[in-house]
PDB file of C-alpha atoms in Angstrom:
ATOM      1  CA  MET A  56      79.601 141.896  59.251  1.00  0.00           C
ATOM      2  CA  SER A  57      82.982 140.713  58.033  1.00  0.00           C
ATOM      3  CA  LYS A  58      83.106 137.654  55.855  1.00  0.00           C
ATOM      4  CA  TYR A  59      86.728 136.624  56.547  1.00  0.00           C
ATOM      5  CA  SER A  60      88.413 136.371  59.883  1.00  0.00           C
ATOM      6  CA  HIS A  61      91.310 138.458  58.768  1.00  0.00           C
ATOM      7  CA  ASP A  62      88.994 141.402  58.179  1.00  0.00           C
ATOM      8  CA  ASN A  63      88.626 141.567  61.954  1.00  0.00           C
ATOM      9  CA  ILE A  64      92.376 141.495  62.824  1.00  0.00           C
ATOM     10  CA  VAL A  65      93.315 145.063  63.943  1.00  0.00           C
ATOM     11  CA  PRO A  66      96.614 146.729  64.883  1.00  0.00           C
ATOM     12  CA  PHE A  67      95.314 148.173  68.159  1.00  0.00           C
ATOM     13  CA  ASN A  68      92.773 145.944  70.051  1.00  0.00           C
ATOM     14  CA  GLU A  69      91.859 148.594  72.528  1.00  0.00           C
ATOM     15  CA  SER A  70      91.010 151.234  69.884  1.00  0.00           C
ATOM     16  CA  LYS A  71      87.397 152.119  68.952  1.00  0.00           C
ATOM     17  CA  GLN A  72      88.538 153.099  65.458  1.00  0.00           C
ATOM     18  CA  THR A  73      87.656 150.964  62.377  1.00  0.00           C
ATOM     19  CA  LYS A  74      90.204 148.645  61.017  1.00  0.00           C
ATOM     20  CA  LYS A  75      90.920 151.114  58.041  1.00  0.00           C
ATOM     21  CA  GLU A  76      91.449 153.957  60.449  1.00  0.00           C
ATOM     22  CA  GLN A  77      93.742 151.861  62.620  1.00  0.00           C
ATOM     23  CA  VAL A  78      95.824 150.744  59.683  1.00  0.00           C
ATOM     24  CA  ALA A  79      96.201 154.279  58.367  1.00  0.00           C
ATOM     25  CA  ALA A  80      97.375 155.371  61.835  1.00  0.00           C
ATOM     26  CA  MET A  81      99.747 152.467  62.139  1.00  0.00           C
ATOM     27  CA  PHE A  82     101.491 153.168  58.880  1.00  0.00           C
ATOM     28  CA  ASP A  83     101.596 156.904  59.718  1.00  0.00           C
ATOM     29  CA  GLN A  84     103.426 155.928  62.927  1.00  0.00           C
ATOM     30  CA  ILE A  85     106.002 153.478  61.235  1.00  0.00           C
ATOM     31  CA  ALA A  86     106.380 155.242  57.919  1.00  0.00           C
ATOM     32  CA  PHE A  87     109.732 156.816  58.838  1.00  0.00           C
ATOM     33  CA  ARG A  88     111.355 153.354  59.330  1.00  0.00           C
ATOM     34  CA  TYR A  89     109.143 151.295  56.938  1.00  0.00           C
ATOM     35  CA  ASP A  90     111.568 150.825  54.054  1.00  0.00           C
ATOM     36  CA  PHE A  91     114.430 150.093  56.354  1.00  0.00           C
ATOM     37  CA  LEU A  92     112.358 147.626  58.398  1.00  0.00           C
ATOM     38  CA  ASN A  93     111.208 145.791  55.249  1.00  0.00           C
ATOM     39  CA  ARG A  94     114.784 145.325  54.102  1.00  0.00           C
ATOM     40  CA  PHE A  95     115.965 144.394  57.655  1.00  0.00           C
ATOM     41  CA  LEU A  96     113.239 141.918  58.575  1.00  0.00           C
ATOM     42  CA  SER A  97     113.223 140.184  55.152  1.00  0.00           C
ATOM     43  CA  GLY A  98     117.009 140.188  54.779  1.00  0.00           C
ATOM     44  CA  GLY A  99     116.550 142.139  51.548  1.00  0.00           C
ATOM     45  CA  ILE A 100     114.617 139.407  49.830  1.00  0.00           C
ATOM     46  CA  ASP A 101     111.424 141.501  49.548  1.00  0.00           C
ATOM     47  CA  VAL A 102     113.017 143.461  46.699  1.00  0.00           C
ATOM     48  CA  SER A 103     113.303 140.268  44.615  1.00  0.00           C
ATOM     49  CA  TRP A 104     109.673 139.357  45.505  1.00  0.00           C
ATOM     50  CA  ARG A 105     108.461 142.647  44.162  1.00  0.00           C
ATOM     51  CA  LYS A 106     110.533 142.212  40.959  1.00  0.00           C
ATOM     52  CA  ARG A 107     109.016 138.807  40.338  1.00  0.00           C
ATOM     53  CA  ALA A 108     105.572 140.123  40.786  1.00  0.00           C
ATOM     54  CA  ILE A 109     106.060 143.031  38.407  1.00  0.00           C
ATOM     55  CA  LYS A 110     107.526 140.638  35.745  1.00  0.00           C
ATOM     56  CA  GLU A 111     104.077 138.932  35.653  1.00  0.00           C
ATOM     57  CA  LEU A 112     102.920 142.032  33.718  1.00  0.00           C
ATOM     58  CA  LYS A 113     105.730 142.063  31.160  1.00  0.00           C
ATOM     59  CA  GLU A 114     103.831 140.277  28.290  1.00  0.00           C
ATOM     60  CA  LEU A 115     100.775 142.596  28.933  1.00  0.00           C
ATOM     61  CA  ASN A 116     102.929 145.760  28.348  1.00  0.00           C
ATOM     62  CA  PRO A 117     100.364 147.896  30.281  1.00  0.00           C
ATOM     63  CA  ARG A 118     100.054 151.633  29.553  1.00  0.00           C
ATOM     64  CA  MET A 119      98.025 152.615  32.626  1.00  0.00           C
ATOM     65  CA  VAL A 120      98.870 150.932  35.896  1.00  0.00           C
ATOM     66  CA  LEU A 121      97.276 151.296  39.338  1.00  0.00           C
ATOM     67  CA  ASP A 122      99.404 150.408  42.480  1.00  0.00           C
ATOM     68  CA  VAL A 123      96.936 149.848  45.388  1.00  0.00           C
ATOM     69  CA  ALA A 124      98.253 150.353  48.860  1.00  0.00           C
ATOM     70  CA  THR A 125     101.391 151.851  47.253  1.00  0.00           C
ATOM     71  CA  GLY A 126     102.874 152.860  50.628  1.00  0.00           C
ATOM     72  CA  THR A 127     106.203 154.486  49.934  1.00  0.00           C
ATOM     73  CA  ALA A 128     105.893 153.754  46.215  1.00  0.00           C
ATOM     74  CA  ASP A 129     108.485 150.954  45.925  1.00  0.00           C
ATOM     75  CA  VAL A 130     106.324 148.835  43.564  1.00  0.00           C
ATOM     76  CA  ALA A 131     105.282 151.969  41.502  1.00  0.00           C
ATOM     77  CA  ILE A 132     108.922 152.976  41.035  1.00  0.00           C
ATOM     78  CA  MET A 133     110.007 149.420  40.194  1.00  0.00           C
ATOM     79  CA  THR A 134     107.163 149.155  37.747  1.00  0.00           C
ATOM     80  CA  TRP A 135     108.331 152.241  35.945  1.00  0.00           C
ATOM     81  CA  LYS A 136     111.874 150.810  35.872  1.00  0.00           C
ATOM     82  CA  TYR A 137     110.948 147.423  34.316  1.00  0.00           C
ATOM     83  CA  LEU A 138     107.764 148.175  32.331  1.00  0.00           C
ATOM     84  CA  ARG A 139     107.882 151.909  31.337  1.00  0.00           C
ATOM     85  CA  PRO A 140     104.074 152.464  31.272  1.00  0.00           C
ATOM     86  CA  GLU A 141     102.709 155.871  30.280  1.00  0.00           C
ATOM     87  CA  LYS A 142     101.267 156.511  33.722  1.00  0.00           C
ATOM     88  CA  ILE A 143     101.342 154.874  37.166  1.00  0.00           C
ATOM     89  CA  VAL A 144      98.916 155.975  39.813  1.00  0.00           C
ATOM     90  CA  GLY A 145      99.562 154.845  43.457  1.00  0.00           C
ATOM     91  CA  ILE A 146      96.886 155.108  46.157  1.00  0.00           C
ATOM     92  CA  ASP A 147      97.166 154.641  49.863  1.00  0.00           C
ATOM     93  CA  ILE A 148      95.182 155.543  53.035  1.00  0.00           C
ATOM     94  CA  SER A 149      98.397 156.649  54.883  1.00  0.00           C
ATOM     95  CA  GLU A 150      99.433 160.259  54.263  1.00  0.00           C
ATOM     96  CA  GLY A 151     102.753 159.466  56.110  1.00  0.00           C
ATOM     97  CA  MET A 152     103.690 156.681  53.652  1.00  0.00           C
ATOM     98  CA  LEU A 153     102.632 158.766  50.689  1.00  0.00           C
ATOM     99  CA  GLY A 154     104.799 161.660  51.718  1.00  0.00           C
ATOM    100  CA  LEU A 155     107.913 159.456  51.883  1.00  0.00           C
ATOM    101  CA  GLY A 156     106.893 158.017  48.489  1.00  0.00           C
ATOM    102  CA  ARG A 157     106.600 161.488  46.944  1.00  0.00           C
ATOM    103  CA  GLN A 158     110.059 162.349  48.199  1.00  0.00           C
ATOM    104  CA  LYS A 159     111.494 159.354  46.467  1.00  0.00           C
ATOM    105  CA  ILE A 160     109.584 160.222  43.149  1.00  0.00           C
ATOM    106  CA  ASP A 161     110.749 163.801  43.284  1.00  0.00           C
ATOM    107  CA  LYS A 162     114.403 162.637  43.632  1.00  0.00           C
ATOM    108  CA  LEU A 163     114.071 160.259  40.579  1.00  0.00           C
ATOM    109  CA  LEU A 164     112.344 163.163  38.690  1.00  0.00           C
ATOM    110  CA  LEU A 165     109.371 160.803  37.963  1.00  0.00           C
ATOM    111  CA  ASN A 166     106.601 163.215  38.811  1.00  0.00           C
ATOM    112  CA  LYS A 167     105.070 163.073  35.338  1.00  0.00           C
ATOM    113  CA  GLN A 168     105.226 159.285  35.165  1.00  0.00           C
ATOM    114  CA  ILE A 169     104.071 158.452  38.764  1.00  0.00           C
ATOM    115  CA  GLU A 170     101.330 160.139  40.695  1.00  0.00           C
ATOM    116  CA  LEU A 171     100.512 159.250  44.408  1.00  0.00           C
ATOM    117  CA  LEU A 172      97.058 159.960  45.702  1.00  0.00           C
ATOM    118  CA  LYS A 173      95.422 159.403  49.079  1.00  0.00           C
ATOM    119  CA  GLY A 174      92.773 156.892  48.307  1.00  0.00           C
ATOM    120  CA  ASP A 175      90.738 154.029  49.705  1.00  0.00           C
ATOM    121  CA  SER A 176      91.166 150.578  48.063  1.00  0.00           C
ATOM    122  CA  GLU A 177      87.534 149.754  48.882  1.00  0.00           C
ATOM    123  CA  ALA A 178      86.235 152.886  47.047  1.00  0.00           C
ATOM    124  CA  ILE A 179      88.671 153.640  44.225  1.00  0.00           C
ATOM    125  CA  ASN A 180      88.188 157.136  42.854  1.00  0.00           C
ATOM    126  CA  PHE A 181      88.444 156.257  39.146  1.00  0.00           C
ATOM    127  CA  PRO A 182      85.901 155.341  36.475  1.00  0.00           C
ATOM    128  CA  ASP A 183      85.193 151.762  35.410  1.00  0.00           C
ATOM    129  CA  GLN A 184      87.740 150.191  33.100  1.00  0.00           C
ATOM    130  CA  THR A 185      90.549 152.854  33.590  1.00  0.00           C
ATOM    131  CA  PHE A 186      93.659 150.650  34.079  1.00  0.00           C
ATOM    132  CA  ASP A 187      95.411 147.999  32.030  1.00  0.00           C
ATOM    133  CA  ALA A 188      97.007 146.490  35.096  1.00  0.00           C
ATOM    134  CA  ILE A 189      96.708 146.622  38.894  1.00  0.00           C
ATOM    135  CA  THR A 190      99.463 145.739  41.376  1.00  0.00           C
ATOM    136  CA  VAL A 191      99.195 145.301  45.207  1.00  0.00           C
ATOM    137  CA  ALA A 192     102.181 144.338  47.384  1.00  0.00           C
ATOM    138  CA  PHE A 193     101.380 143.354  50.934  1.00  0.00           C
ATOM    139  CA  GLY A 194      98.282 145.306  50.939  1.00  0.00           C
ATOM    140  CA  VAL A 195      95.108 143.171  50.587  1.00  0.00           C
ATOM    141  CA  ARG A 196      95.722 141.671  53.998  1.00  0.00           C
ATOM    142  CA  ASN A 197      95.087 145.152  55.409  1.00  0.00           C
ATOM    143  CA  PHE A 198      91.698 145.542  53.663  1.00  0.00           C
ATOM    144  CA  GLU A 199      88.765 146.088  56.034  1.00  0.00           C
ATOM    145  CA  ASN A 200      86.481 144.243  53.606  1.00  0.00           C
ATOM    146  CA  LEU A 201      88.477 141.948  51.339  1.00  0.00           C
ATOM    147  CA  GLU A 202      85.845 141.236  48.695  1.00  0.00           C
ATOM    148  CA  LYS A 203      84.871 144.879  48.355  1.00  0.00           C
ATOM    149  CA  GLY A 204      88.546 145.858  47.826  1.00  0.00           C
ATOM    150  CA  LEU A 205      88.994 143.121  45.151  1.00  0.00           C
ATOM    151  CA  SER A 206      85.595 144.055  43.451  1.00  0.00           C
ATOM    152  CA  GLU A 207      86.792 147.718  43.258  1.00  0.00           C
ATOM    153  CA  MET A 208      90.039 146.635  41.513  1.00  0.00           C
ATOM    154  CA  PHE A 209      87.950 144.388  39.125  1.00  0.00           C
ATOM    155  CA  ARG A 210      85.604 147.423  38.395  1.00  0.00           C
ATOM    156  CA  VAL A 211      88.519 149.835  37.396  1.00  0.00           C
ATOM    157  CA  LEU A 212      90.420 147.287  35.455  1.00  0.00           C
ATOM    158  CA  LYS A 213      89.922 147.312  31.623  1.00  0.00           C
ATOM    159  CA  PRO A 214      88.695 143.944  29.975  1.00  0.00           C
ATOM    160  CA  GLY A 215      91.872 141.990  29.238  1.00  0.00           C
ATOM    161  CA  GLY A 216      93.549 143.688  32.166  1.00  0.00           C
ATOM    162  CA  LYS A 217      95.488 141.802  34.880  1.00  0.00           C
ATOM    163  CA  VAL A 218      95.885 142.066  38.607  1.00  0.00           C
ATOM    164  CA  VAL A 219      98.994 140.944  40.372  1.00  0.00           C
ATOM    165  CA  ILE A 220      98.933 140.633  44.151  1.00  0.00           C
ATOM    166  CA  LEU A 221     101.902 139.899  46.313  1.00  0.00           C
ATOM    167  CA  GLU A 222     101.102 138.824  49.858  1.00  0.00           C
ATOM    168  CA  PHE A 223     102.611 137.034  52.758  1.00  0.00           C
ATOM    169  CA  SER A 224     101.683 133.338  53.242  1.00  0.00           C
ATOM    170  CA  LYS A 225     102.658 130.572  55.625  1.00  0.00           C
ATOM    171  CA  PRO A 226     105.364 127.968  54.738  1.00  0.00           C
ATOM    172  CA  ARG A 227     104.290 124.334  54.834  1.00  0.00           C
ATOM    173  CA  LYS A 228     107.487 122.360  55.320  1.00  0.00           C
ATOM    174  CA  THR A 229     107.575 121.186  58.973  1.00  0.00           C
ATOM    175  CA  GLY A 230     111.234 122.257  59.921  1.00  0.00           C
ATOM    176  CA  PHE A 231     111.073 125.582  58.123  1.00  0.00           C
ATOM    177  CA  LYS A 232     107.597 126.255  59.462  1.00  0.00           C
ATOM    178  CA  SER A 233     108.896 126.044  62.999  1.00  0.00           C
ATOM    179  CA  LEU A 234     111.621 128.506  62.359  1.00  0.00           C
ATOM    180  CA  TYR A 235     109.253 130.875  60.556  1.00  0.00           C
ATOM    181  CA  ASN A 236     106.863 130.787  63.442  1.00  0.00           C
ATOM    182  CA  LEU A 237     109.589 131.565  65.975  1.00  0.00           C
ATOM    183  CA  TYR A 238     110.638 134.468  63.794  1.00  0.00           C
ATOM    184  CA  MET A 239     107.111 135.879  63.283  1.00  0.00           C
ATOM    185  CA  ASN A 240     106.072 135.375  66.942  1.00  0.00           C
ATOM    186  CA  ILE A 241     109.122 136.687  68.572  1.00  0.00           C
ATOM    187  CA  VAL A 242     111.902 138.198  66.427  1.00  0.00           C
ATOM    188  CA  ALA A 243     109.850 140.381  64.088  1.00  0.00           C
ATOM    189  CA  PRO A 244     107.660 142.097  66.816  1.00  0.00           C
ATOM    190  CA  ARG A 245     110.778 142.615  69.110  1.00  0.00           C
ATOM    191  CA  ALA A 246     112.832 144.031  66.147  1.00  0.00           C
ATOM    192  CA  GLY A 247     109.823 146.184  65.268  1.00  0.00           C
ATOM    193  CA  GLN A 248     109.520 147.588  68.771  1.00  0.00           C
ATOM    194  CA  TRP A 249     113.294 148.264  68.908  1.00  0.00           C
ATOM    195  CA  LEU A 250     113.618 149.884  65.516  1.00  0.00           C
ATOM    196  CA  SER A 251     110.318 151.767  65.161  1.00  0.00           C
ATOM    197  CA  LYS A 252     109.221 151.926  68.751  1.00  0.00           C
ATOM    198  CA  ASN A 253     105.985 150.154  67.532  1.00  0.00           C
ATOM    199  CA  LYS A 254     105.577 146.476  68.600  1.00  0.00           C
ATOM    200  CA  ASP A 255     101.802 146.573  67.749  1.00  0.00           C
ATOM    201  CA  ALA A 256     102.529 146.907  64.011  1.00  0.00           C
ATOM    202  CA  TYR A 257     104.676 143.719  63.904  1.00  0.00           C
ATOM    203  CA  GLN A 258     102.444 141.676  66.178  1.00  0.00           C
ATOM    204  CA  TYR A 259      99.540 142.768  63.756  1.00  0.00           C
ATOM    205  CA  LEU A 260     101.636 141.580  60.766  1.00  0.00           C
ATOM    206  CA  ASN A 261     101.927 138.096  62.314  1.00  0.00           C
ATOM    207  CA  GLN A 262      98.296 137.826  63.343  1.00  0.00           C
ATOM    208  CA  SER A 263      97.000 139.094  59.976  1.00  0.00           C
ATOM    209  CA  VAL A 264      99.200 136.704  58.006  1.00  0.00           C
ATOM    210  CA  LYS A 265      97.942 133.780  60.183  1.00  0.00           C
ATOM    211  CA  ALA A 266      94.314 134.753  59.535  1.00  0.00           C
ATOM    212  CA  PHE A 267      94.665 135.610  55.808  1.00  0.00           C
ATOM    213  CA  PRO A 268      92.692 133.234  53.444  1.00  0.00           C
ATOM    214  CA  GLU A 269      95.772 132.193  51.414  1.00  0.00           C
ATOM    215  CA  GLY A 270      96.492 129.852  48.493  1.00  0.00           C
ATOM    216  CA  GLU A 271      93.707 128.125  46.716  1.00  0.00           C
ATOM    217  CA  THR A 272      91.174 129.803  49.027  1.00  0.00           C
ATOM    218  CA  PHE A 273      92.310 133.245  47.881  1.00  0.00           C
ATOM    219  CA  LEU A 274      92.158 132.187  44.290  1.00  0.00           C
ATOM    220  CA  HIS A 275      88.555 131.103  44.918  1.00  0.00           C
ATOM    221  CA  ILE A 276      87.777 134.632  46.368  1.00  0.00           C
ATOM    222  CA  LEU A 277      89.368 136.297  43.221  1.00  0.00           C
ATOM    223  CA  GLN A 278      87.117 134.079  41.036  1.00  0.00           C
ATOM    224  CA  GLN A 279      84.021 134.901  43.119  1.00  0.00           C
ATOM    225  CA  VAL A 280      84.508 138.653  42.386  1.00  0.00           C
ATOM    226  CA  GLY A 281      84.951 138.023  38.678  1.00  0.00           C
ATOM    227  CA  PHE A 282      88.594 137.293  37.912  1.00  0.00           C
ATOM    228  CA  THR A 283      89.529 134.427  35.553  1.00  0.00           C
ATOM    229  CA  ASN A 284      92.757 132.693  34.628  1.00  0.00           C
ATOM    230  CA  THR A 285      93.763 132.844  38.338  1.00  0.00           C
ATOM    231  CA  THR A 286      97.183 131.460  39.260  1.00  0.00           C
ATOM    232  CA  LEU A 287      99.514 131.415  42.261  1.00  0.00           C
ATOM    233  CA  LYS A 288     103.201 131.161  42.651  1.00  0.00           C
ATOM    234  CA  ARG A 289     104.777 130.449  46.085  1.00  0.00           C
ATOM    235  CA  LEU A 290     108.127 132.144  46.692  1.00  0.00           C
ATOM    236  CA  SER A 291     110.914 131.579  49.275  1.00  0.00           C
ATOM    237  CA  LEU A 292     109.569 128.191  50.587  1.00  0.00           C
ATOM    238  CA  GLY A 293     106.100 129.713  50.898  1.00  0.00           C
ATOM    239  CA  ILE A 294     106.761 132.865  53.004  1.00  0.00           C
ATOM    240  CA  CYS A 295     105.265 134.893  50.127  1.00  0.00           C
ATOM    241  CA  THR A 296     102.825 134.263  47.174  1.00  0.00           C
ATOM    242  CA  ILE A 297     102.106 135.916  43.950  1.00  0.00           C
ATOM    243  CA  TYR A 298      98.401 135.818  42.830  1.00  0.00           C
ATOM    244  CA  CYS A 299      97.375 136.771  39.431  1.00  0.00           C
ATOM    245  CA  GLY A 300      93.905 137.130  37.861  1.00  0.00           C
ATOM    246  CA  VAL A 301      92.565 138.482  34.476  1.00  0.00           C
ATOM    247  CA  LYS A 302      89.408 140.501  33.781  1.00  0.00           C
ATOM    248  CA  ALA A 303      87.853 138.633  30.697  1.00  0.00           C
ATOM    249  CA  SER A 304      87.725 140.562  27.451  1.00  0.00           C
TER     250      SER A 304
END
């Protein structure tokens, strides 16, 4: 039984597949246009959100970094650019997204520094206390079991390590909120259908953002699975939020 309502939000309501299977299939379908749609639908601001998130790790100077739900490896590549760790591992359940990520890494000649693996965030295939830092950009909302995924990240993090999670959230200012709702309910699904021939993916985006336990509620969930020093920073009038947590030494 799912604990949070967002765990039950799925891309394809008629499908008999699990949420995890549906999310993997959805990203396989839209992978070819994923990066373009991110830039297009966010007006390019998603790049600065990722940069802000990665800078949360600057003081830690991590050597081993795990990027969960790495997708096409944008965050993994940016992490290398700004932090220069010894090794970055990216995991994702969508082989379609990973294939595009590997092409980018090949072009940049970063195969020794960044490794992309097919992997489940709720059963991370690494020993306890492997990584100094973990990043997730727009991925926790897609977990089938939120607490299980967060607990797995806590397990593979070294004591003193830090998790940085970037996730969509809902703006609170009334005027801007109305514009945002219009955009998420109508513009994004139609643009998604037009550009990627997949309206379901962008309707799912809207529904999963609405249902996600954001803000202080999400910090409480991070604390429940063991993280301390939890913080949040709202970006772009609250469209997006950076959450941080530390595994106590």
